[in-house]
mmCIF file of C-alpha atoms and ligand atoms in Angstrom:
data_model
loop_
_atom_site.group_PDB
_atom_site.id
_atom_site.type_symbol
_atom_site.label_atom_id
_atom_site.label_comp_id
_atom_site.label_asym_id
_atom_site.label_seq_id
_atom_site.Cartn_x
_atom_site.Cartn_y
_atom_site.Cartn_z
ATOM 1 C CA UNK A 452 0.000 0.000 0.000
ATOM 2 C CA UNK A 453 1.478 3.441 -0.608
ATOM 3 C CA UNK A 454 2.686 4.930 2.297
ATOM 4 C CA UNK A 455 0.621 8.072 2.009
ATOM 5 C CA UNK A 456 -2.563 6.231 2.369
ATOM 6 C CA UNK A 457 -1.184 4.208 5.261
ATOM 7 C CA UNK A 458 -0.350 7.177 7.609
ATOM 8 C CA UNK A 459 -3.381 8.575 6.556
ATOM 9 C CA UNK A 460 -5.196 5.598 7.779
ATOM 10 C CA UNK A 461 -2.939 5.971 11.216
ATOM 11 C CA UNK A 462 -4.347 9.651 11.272
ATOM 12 C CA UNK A 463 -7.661 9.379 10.833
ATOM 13 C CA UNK A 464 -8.541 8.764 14.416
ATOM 14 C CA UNK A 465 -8.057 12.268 15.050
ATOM 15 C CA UNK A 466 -5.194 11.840 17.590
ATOM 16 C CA UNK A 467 -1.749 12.911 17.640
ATOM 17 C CA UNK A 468 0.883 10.609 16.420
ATOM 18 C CA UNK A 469 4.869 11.040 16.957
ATOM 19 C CA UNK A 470 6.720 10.798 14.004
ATOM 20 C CA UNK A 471 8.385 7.776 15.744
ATOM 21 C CA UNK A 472 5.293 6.183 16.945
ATOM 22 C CA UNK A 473 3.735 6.352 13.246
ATOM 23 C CA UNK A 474 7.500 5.209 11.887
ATOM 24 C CA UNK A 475 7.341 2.493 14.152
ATOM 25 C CA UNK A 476 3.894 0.807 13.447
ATOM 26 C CA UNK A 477 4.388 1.488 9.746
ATOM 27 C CA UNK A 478 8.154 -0.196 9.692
ATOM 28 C CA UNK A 479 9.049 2.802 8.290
ATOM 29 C CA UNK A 480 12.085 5.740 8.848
ATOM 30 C CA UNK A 481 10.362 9.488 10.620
ATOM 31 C CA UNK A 482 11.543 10.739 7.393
ATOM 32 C CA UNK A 483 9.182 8.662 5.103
ATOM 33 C CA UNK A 484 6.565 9.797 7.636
ATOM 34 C CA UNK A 485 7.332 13.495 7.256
ATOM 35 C CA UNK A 486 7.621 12.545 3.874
ATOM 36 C CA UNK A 487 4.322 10.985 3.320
ATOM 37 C CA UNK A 488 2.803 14.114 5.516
ATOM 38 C CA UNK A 489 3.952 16.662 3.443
ATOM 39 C CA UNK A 490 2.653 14.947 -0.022
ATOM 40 C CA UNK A 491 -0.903 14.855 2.236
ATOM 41 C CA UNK A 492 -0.955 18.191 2.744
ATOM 42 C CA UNK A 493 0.315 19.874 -0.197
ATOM 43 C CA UNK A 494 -0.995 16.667 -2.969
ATOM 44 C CA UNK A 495 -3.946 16.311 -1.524
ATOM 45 C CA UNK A 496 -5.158 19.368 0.230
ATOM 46 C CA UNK A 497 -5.354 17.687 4.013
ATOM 47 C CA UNK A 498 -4.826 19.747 6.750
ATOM 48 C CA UNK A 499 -2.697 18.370 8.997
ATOM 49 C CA UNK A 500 -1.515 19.828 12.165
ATOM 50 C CA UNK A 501 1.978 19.276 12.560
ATOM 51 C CA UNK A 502 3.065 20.471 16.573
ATOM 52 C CA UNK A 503 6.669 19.702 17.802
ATOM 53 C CA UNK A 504 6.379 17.984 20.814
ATOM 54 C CA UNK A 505 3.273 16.277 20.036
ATOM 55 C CA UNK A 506 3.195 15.076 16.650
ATOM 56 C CA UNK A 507 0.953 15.055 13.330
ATOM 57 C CA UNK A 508 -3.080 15.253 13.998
ATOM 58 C CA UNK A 509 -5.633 15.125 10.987
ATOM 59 C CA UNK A 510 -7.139 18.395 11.513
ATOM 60 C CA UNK A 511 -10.449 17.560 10.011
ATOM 61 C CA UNK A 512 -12.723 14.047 9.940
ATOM 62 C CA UNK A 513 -12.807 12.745 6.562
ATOM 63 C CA UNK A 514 -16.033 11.084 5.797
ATOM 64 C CA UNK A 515 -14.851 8.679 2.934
ATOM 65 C CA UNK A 516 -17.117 7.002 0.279
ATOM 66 C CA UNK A 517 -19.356 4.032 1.119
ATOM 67 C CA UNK A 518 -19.608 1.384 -1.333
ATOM 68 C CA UNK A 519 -23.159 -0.121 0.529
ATOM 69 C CA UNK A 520 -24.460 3.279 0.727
ATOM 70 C CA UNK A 521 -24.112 4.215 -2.661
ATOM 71 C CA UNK A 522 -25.309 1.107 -4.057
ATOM 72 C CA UNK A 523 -28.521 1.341 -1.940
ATOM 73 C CA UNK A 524 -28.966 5.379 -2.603
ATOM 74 C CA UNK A 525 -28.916 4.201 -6.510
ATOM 75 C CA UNK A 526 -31.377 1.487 -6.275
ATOM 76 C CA UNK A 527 -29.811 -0.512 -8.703
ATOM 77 C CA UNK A 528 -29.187 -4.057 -8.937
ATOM 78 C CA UNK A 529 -27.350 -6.725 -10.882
ATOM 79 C CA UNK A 530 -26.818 -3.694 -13.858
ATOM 80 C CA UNK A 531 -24.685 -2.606 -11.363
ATOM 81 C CA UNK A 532 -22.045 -4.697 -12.481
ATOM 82 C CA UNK A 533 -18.998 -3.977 -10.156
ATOM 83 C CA UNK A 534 -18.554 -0.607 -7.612
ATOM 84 C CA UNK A 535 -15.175 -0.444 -6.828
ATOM 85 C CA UNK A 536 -13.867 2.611 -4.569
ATOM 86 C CA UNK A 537 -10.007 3.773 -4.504
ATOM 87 C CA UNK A 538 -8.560 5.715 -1.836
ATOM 88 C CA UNK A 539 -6.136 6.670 -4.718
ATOM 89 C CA UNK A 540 -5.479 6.207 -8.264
ATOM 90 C CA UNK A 541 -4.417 8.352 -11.351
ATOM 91 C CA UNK A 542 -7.122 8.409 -12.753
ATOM 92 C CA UNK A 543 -10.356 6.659 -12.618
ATOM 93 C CA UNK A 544 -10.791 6.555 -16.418
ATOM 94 C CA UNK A 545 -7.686 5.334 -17.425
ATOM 95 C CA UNK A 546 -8.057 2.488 -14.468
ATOM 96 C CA UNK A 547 -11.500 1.428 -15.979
ATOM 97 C CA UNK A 548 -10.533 1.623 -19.401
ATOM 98 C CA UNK A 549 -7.771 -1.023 -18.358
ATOM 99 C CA UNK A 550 -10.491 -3.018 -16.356
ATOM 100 C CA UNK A 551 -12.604 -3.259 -19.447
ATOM 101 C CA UNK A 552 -9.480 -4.120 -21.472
ATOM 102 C CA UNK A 553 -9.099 -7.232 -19.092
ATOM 103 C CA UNK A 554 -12.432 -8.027 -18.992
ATOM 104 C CA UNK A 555 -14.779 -5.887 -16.798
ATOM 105 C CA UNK A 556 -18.430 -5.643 -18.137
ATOM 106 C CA UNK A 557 -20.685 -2.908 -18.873
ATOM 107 C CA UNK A 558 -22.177 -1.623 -16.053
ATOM 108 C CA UNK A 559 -18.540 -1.567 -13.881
ATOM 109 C CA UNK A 560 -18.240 1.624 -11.997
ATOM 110 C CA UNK A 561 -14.973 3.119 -10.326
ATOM 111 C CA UNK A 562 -14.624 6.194 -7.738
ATOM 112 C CA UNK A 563 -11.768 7.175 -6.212
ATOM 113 C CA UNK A 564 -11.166 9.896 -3.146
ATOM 114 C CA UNK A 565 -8.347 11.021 -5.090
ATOM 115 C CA UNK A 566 -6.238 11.211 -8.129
ATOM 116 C CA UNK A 567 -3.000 12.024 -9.179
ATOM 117 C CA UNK A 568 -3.333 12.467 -12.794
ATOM 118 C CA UNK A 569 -7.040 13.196 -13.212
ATOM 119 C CA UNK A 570 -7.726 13.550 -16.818
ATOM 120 C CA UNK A 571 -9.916 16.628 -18.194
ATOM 121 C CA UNK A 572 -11.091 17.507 -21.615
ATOM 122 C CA UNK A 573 -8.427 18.487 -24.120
ATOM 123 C CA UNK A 574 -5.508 17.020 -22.441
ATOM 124 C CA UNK A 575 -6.465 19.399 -19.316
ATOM 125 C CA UNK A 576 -5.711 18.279 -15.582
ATOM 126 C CA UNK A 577 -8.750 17.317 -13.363
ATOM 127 C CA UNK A 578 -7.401 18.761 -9.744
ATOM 128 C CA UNK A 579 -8.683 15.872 -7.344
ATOM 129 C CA UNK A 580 -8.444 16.852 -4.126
ATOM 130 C CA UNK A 581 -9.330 13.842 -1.754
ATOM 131 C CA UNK A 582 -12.161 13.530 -0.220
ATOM 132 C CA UNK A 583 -13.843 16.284 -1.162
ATOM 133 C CA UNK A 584 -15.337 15.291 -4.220
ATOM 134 C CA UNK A 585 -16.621 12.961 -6.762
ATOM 135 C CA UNK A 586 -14.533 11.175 -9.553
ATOM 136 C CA UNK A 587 -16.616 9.347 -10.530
ATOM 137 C CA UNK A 588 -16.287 6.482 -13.996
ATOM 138 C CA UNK A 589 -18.770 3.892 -15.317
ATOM 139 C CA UNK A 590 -18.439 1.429 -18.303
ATOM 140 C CA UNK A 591 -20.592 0.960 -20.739
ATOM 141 C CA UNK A 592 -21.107 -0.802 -23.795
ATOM 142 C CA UNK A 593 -22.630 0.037 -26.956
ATOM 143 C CA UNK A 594 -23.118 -2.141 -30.158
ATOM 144 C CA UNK A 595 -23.438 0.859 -32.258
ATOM 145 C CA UNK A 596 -20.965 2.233 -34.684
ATOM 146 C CA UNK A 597 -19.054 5.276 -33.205
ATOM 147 C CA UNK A 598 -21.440 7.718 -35.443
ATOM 148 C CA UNK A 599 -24.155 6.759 -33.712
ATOM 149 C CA UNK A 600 -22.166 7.934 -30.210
ATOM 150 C CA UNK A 601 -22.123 11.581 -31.592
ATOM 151 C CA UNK A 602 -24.293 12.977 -28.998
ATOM 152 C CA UNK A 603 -23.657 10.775 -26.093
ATOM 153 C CA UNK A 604 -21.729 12.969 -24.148
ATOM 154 C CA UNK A 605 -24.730 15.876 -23.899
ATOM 155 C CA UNK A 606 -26.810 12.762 -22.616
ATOM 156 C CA UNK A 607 -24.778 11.798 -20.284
ATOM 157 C CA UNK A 608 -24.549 15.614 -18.945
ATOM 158 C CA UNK A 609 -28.482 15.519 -18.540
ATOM 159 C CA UNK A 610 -27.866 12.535 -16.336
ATOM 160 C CA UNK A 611 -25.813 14.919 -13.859
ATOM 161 C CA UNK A 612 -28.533 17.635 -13.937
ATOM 162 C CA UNK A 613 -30.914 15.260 -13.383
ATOM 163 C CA UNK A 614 -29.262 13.777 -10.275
ATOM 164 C CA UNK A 615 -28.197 17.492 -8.948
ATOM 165 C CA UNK A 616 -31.777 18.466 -9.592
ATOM 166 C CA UNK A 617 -33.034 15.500 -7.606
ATOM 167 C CA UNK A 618 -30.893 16.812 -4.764
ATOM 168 C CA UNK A 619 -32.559 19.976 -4.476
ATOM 169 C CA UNK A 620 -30.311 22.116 -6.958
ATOM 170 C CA UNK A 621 -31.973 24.592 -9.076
ATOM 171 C CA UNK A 622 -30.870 27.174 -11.575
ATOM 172 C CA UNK A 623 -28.208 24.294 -13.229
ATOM 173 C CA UNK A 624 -27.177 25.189 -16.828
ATOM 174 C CA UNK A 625 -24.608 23.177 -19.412
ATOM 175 C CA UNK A 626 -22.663 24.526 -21.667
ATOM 176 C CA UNK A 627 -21.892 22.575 -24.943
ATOM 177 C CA UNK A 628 -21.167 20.098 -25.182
ATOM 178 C CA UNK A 629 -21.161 19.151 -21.632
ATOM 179 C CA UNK A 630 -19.945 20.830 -19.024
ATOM 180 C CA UNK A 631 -22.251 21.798 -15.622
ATOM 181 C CA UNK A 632 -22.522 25.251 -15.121
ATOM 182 C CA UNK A 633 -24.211 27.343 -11.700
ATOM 183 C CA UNK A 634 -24.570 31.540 -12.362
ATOM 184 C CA UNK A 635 -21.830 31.261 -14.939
ATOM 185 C CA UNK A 636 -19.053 29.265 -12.822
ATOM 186 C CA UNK A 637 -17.964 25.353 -13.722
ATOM 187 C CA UNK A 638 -19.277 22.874 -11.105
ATOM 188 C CA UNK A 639 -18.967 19.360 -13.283
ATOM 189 C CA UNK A 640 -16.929 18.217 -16.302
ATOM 190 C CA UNK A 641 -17.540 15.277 -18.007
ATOM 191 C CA UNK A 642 -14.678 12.866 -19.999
ATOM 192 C CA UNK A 643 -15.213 9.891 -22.378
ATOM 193 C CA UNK A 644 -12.562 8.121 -23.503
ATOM 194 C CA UNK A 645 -13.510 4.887 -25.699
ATOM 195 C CA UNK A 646 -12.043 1.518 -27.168
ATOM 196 C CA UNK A 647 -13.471 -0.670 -29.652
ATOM 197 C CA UNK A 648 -13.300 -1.286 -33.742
ATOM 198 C CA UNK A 649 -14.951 1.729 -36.376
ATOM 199 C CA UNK A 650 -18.314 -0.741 -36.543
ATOM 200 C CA UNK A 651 -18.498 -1.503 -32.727
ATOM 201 C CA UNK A 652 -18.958 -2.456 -29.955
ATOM 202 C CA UNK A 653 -17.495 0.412 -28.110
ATOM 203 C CA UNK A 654 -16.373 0.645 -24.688
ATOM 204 C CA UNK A 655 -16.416 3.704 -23.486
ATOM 205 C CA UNK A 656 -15.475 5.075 -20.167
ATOM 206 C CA UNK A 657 -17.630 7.865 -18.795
ATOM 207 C CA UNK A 658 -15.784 9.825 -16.589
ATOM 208 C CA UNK A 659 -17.551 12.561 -14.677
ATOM 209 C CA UNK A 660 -15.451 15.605 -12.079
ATOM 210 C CA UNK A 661 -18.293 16.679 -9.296
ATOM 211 C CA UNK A 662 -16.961 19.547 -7.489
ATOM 212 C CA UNK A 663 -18.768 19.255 -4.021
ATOM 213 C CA UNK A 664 -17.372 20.207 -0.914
ATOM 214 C CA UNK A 665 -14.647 21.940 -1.500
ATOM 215 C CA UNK A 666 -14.868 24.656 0.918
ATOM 216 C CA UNK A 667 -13.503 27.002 -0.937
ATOM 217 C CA UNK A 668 -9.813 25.548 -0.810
ATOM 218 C CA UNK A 669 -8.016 25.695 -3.684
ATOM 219 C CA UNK A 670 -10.708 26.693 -5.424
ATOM 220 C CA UNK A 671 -10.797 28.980 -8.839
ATOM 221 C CA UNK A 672 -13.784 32.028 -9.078
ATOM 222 C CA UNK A 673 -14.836 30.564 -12.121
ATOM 223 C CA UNK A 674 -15.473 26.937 -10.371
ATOM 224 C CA UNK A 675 -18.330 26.303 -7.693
ATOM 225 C CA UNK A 676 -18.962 23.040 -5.725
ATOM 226 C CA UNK A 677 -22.376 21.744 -4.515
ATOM 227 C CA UNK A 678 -21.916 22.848 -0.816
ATOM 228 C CA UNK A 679 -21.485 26.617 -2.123
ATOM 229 C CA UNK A 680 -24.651 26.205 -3.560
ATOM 230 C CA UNK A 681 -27.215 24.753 -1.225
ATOM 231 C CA UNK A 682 -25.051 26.636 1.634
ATOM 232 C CA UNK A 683 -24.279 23.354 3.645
ATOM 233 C CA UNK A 684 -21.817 19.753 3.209
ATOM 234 C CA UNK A 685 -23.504 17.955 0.620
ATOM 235 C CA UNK A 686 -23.478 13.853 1.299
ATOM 236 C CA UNK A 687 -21.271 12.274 -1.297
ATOM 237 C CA UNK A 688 -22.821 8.943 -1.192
ATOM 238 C CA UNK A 689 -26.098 9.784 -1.998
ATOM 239 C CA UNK A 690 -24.946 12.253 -4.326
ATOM 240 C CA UNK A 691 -23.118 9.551 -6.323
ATOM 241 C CA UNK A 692 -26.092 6.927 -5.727
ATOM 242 C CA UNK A 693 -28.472 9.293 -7.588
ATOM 243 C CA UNK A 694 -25.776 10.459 -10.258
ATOM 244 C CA UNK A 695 -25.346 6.153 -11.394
ATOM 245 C CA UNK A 696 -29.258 5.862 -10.900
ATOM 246 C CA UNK A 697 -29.844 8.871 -13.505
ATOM 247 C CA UNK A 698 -26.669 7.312 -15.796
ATOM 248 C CA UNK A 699 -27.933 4.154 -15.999
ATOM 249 C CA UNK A 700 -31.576 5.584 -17.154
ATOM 250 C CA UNK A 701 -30.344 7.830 -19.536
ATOM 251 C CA UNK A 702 -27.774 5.598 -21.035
ATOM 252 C CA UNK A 703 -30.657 2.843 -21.710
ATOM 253 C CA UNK A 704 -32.892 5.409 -23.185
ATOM 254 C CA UNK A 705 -29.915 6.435 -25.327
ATOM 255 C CA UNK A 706 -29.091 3.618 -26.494
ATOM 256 C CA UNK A 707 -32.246 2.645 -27.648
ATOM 257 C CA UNK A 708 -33.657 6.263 -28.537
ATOM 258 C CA UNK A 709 -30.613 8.250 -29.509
ATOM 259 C CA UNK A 710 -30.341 11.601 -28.096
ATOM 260 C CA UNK A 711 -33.684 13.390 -29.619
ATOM 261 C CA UNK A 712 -35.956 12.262 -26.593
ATOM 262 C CA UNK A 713 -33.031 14.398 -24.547
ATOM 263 C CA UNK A 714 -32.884 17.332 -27.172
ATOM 264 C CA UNK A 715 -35.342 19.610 -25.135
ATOM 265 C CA UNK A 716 -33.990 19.162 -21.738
ATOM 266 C CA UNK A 717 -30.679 19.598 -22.893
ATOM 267 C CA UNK A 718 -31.744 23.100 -24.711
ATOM 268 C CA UNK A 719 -33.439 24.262 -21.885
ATOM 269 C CA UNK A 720 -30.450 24.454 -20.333
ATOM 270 C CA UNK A 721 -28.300 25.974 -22.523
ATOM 271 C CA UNK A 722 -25.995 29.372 -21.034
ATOM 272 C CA UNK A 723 -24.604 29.573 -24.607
ATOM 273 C CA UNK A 724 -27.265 30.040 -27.054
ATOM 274 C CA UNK A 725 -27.783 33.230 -28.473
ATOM 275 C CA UNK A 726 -24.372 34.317 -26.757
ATOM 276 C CA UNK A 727 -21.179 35.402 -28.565
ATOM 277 C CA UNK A 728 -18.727 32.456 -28.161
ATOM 278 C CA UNK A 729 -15.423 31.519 -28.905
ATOM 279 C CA UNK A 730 -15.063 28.469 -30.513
ATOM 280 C CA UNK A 731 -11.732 27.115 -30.013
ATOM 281 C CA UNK A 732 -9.307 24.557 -31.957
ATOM 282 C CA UNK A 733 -5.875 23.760 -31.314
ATOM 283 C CA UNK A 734 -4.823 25.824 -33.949
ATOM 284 C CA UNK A 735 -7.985 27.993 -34.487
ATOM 285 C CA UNK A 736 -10.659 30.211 -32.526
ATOM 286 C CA UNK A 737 -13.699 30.709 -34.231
ATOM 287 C CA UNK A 738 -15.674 34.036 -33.776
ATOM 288 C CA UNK A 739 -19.380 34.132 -33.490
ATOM 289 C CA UNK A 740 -22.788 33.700 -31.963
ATOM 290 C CA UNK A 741 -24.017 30.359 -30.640
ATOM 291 C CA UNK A 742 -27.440 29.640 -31.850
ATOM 292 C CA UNK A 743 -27.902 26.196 -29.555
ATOM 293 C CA UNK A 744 -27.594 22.751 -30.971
ATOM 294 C CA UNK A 745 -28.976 20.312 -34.007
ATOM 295 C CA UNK A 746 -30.393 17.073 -33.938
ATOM 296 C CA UNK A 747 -27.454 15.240 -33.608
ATOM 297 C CA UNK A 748 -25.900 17.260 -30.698
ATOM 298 C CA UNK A 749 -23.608 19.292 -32.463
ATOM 299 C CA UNK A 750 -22.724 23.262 -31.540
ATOM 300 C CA UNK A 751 -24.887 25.896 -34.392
ATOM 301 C CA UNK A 752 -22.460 28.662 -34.617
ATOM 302 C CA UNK A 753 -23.504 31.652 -36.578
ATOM 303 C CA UNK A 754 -20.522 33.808 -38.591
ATOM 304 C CA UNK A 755 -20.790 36.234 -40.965
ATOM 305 C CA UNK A 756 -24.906 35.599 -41.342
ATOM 306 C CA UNK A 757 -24.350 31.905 -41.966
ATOM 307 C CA UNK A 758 -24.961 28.912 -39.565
ATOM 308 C CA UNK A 759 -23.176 25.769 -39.052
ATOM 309 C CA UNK A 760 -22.982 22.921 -37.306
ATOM 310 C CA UNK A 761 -19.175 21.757 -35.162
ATOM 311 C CA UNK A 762 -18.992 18.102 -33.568
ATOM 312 C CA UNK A 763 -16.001 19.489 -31.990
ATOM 313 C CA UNK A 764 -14.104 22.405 -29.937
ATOM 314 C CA UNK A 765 -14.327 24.111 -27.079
ATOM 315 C CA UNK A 766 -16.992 27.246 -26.284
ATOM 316 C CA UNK A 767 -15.328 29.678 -24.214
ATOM 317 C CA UNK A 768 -18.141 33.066 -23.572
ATOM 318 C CA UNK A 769 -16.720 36.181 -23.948
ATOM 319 C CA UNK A 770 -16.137 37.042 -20.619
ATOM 320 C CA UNK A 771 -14.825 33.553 -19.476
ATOM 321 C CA UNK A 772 -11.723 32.941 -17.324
ATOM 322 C CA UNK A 773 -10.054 30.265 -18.811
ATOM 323 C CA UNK A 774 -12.597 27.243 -18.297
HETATM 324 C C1 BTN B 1472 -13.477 18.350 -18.129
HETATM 325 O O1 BTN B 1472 -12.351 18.737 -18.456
HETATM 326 O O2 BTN B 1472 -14.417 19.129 -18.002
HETATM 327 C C2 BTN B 1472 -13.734 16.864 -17.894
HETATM 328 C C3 BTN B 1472 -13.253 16.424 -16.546
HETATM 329 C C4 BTN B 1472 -13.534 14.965 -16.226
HETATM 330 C C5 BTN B 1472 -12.928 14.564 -14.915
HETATM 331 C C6 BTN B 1472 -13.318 13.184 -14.509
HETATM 332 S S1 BTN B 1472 -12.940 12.815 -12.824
HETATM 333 C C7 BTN B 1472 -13.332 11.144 -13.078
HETATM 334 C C8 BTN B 1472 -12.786 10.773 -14.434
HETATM 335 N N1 BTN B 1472 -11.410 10.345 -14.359
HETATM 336 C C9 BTN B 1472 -10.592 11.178 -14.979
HETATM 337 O O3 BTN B 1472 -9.348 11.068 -15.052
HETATM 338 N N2 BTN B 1472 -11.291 12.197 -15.523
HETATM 339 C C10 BTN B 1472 -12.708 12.034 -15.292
#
């Protein structure tokens, strides 16, 4: 076990623990300890009271995730496939993608309390402090050829207003194609990554960033967590319960319906239309106004008096901050 995770587990009784002491039970040197503290503290945003004399004391209880909980706040069964929690990991998509690779089925879900190398859109970090949030990926399985997938990822971001909907939130918004906006500030990102052949089946990995109680640490003015917005700790469990119980319905219906019985929730929500937007490419940035979404899910971007669609990019408003 890495040794972060096991003086962690020493600490999370509340007490102080010598540097020794800790060294001792964990056959390691007071130098791995400090060692281990420090990546704590400044890798994963603990706070740890460190007092000479005395020792190192978690400064705050860490409720972690609950593997019964969540299953029983989803009220899923056997589609549940697997439900696998990680104190730590890189990254929860790239561990399920290797899962499925060796065999996991559809239906396999992995959260971790932390990552090192969480993966965002367009090759973009996911910060991931622990405990604090939900990373959050689930497998699934489609026959369909990878055209047929085009809107998939606006579907699944109905899923996550539907769950943060069902847990009181109000005034939710998405920006395309998917990311989870509150009064113009980021609270959820959403990352596929897929394998498969050109004709199917895909596998694809649906990885989804909650921000929800952050407390502020850390945190960026244009990102908001789920405790700034109902004004009090949000339960993570039951929060990630309802998020796989809203996934699973909306990935059924997708796969059976495509994403036209979604269209008008999805539009409803839209901060974007009607906006002027940056479109941007790795080598371009389109100029113009976004008039909301086709059939098919892609981005209607007006320019010089004519509209068309874009399956790809990313729509920054004009007065973003670098979302
Ligand atoms: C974005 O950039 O908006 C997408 C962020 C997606 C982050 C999530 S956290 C769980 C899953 N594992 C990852 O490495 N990334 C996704």
């Amino acid at each position: 076990m890495n040794t972060a995770i096991q003086v962690l587990q020493a600490l999370r009784d509340g007490q102080f623990h010598s540097g020794t002491g800790l060294g001792r039970e964990l056959g390691i040197s007071r130098a791995a300890v400090w060692k281990a503290v420090h990546k704590l503290q400044s890798e994963w945003a603990l706070q740890i009271d460190a007092v000479s004399g005395r020792g190192y004391r978690l400064a705050e209880s860490i409720g972690l995730l609950d593997a019964g909980r969540i299953r029983q706040a989803s009220g899923l069964g056997p589609q549940l496939a697997a439900l696998e929690i990680l104190l730590a990991t890189d990254s929860t998509n790239r561990r399920l993608l290797q899962a499925a690779a060796a065999g996991a089925s559809s239906g396999t879900v992995i959260l971790a309390e932390h990552q090192s190398a969480g993966r965002g859109r367009r090759g973009r970090r996911w910060e991931s402090p622990f405990g604090r949030n939900l990373y959050l990926s689930l497998l699934w399985e489609f026959e369909a050829a990878a055209s047929r997938l085009a809107g998939l990822s606006l579907a699944v971001a109905i899923a996550v207003v539907r769950a943060l909907e069902a847990a009181g939130l109000s005034g939710l918004g998405l920006k395309w194609p998917n990311d989870v906006w509150w009064q113009e500030r980021k609270l959820a990102g959403i990352l596929l990554e897929m394998r498969g052949e050109v004709s199917g089946p895909w596998q694809v990995a649906i990885g989804i960033g909650l921000n929800v109680n952050m407390c502020g640490i850390g945190m960026d003015p244009a990102w908001v967590d789920v405790q700034t917005i109902q004004g009090a700790p949000a339960d993570r469990d039951l929060l990630a319960g309802r998020l796989l119980a809203e996934l699973f319905a909306v990935l059924a219906r997708f796969q059976h319906d495509g994403l036209t019985p979604l269209l008008p929730e999805w539009r409803a929500r839209d901060v974007s239309r009607n906006r002027p937007v940056a479109l941007q490419f790795p080598d371009r940035t389109l100029h113009g106004v976004a008039r909301g979404i086709n059939g098919d899910g892609a981005l209607l971007l007006e320019s010089d008096g004519i509209v068309k669609p874009w399956h790809a990019g990313e729509v920054s408003l004009r007065h973003e901050r670098g979302i």
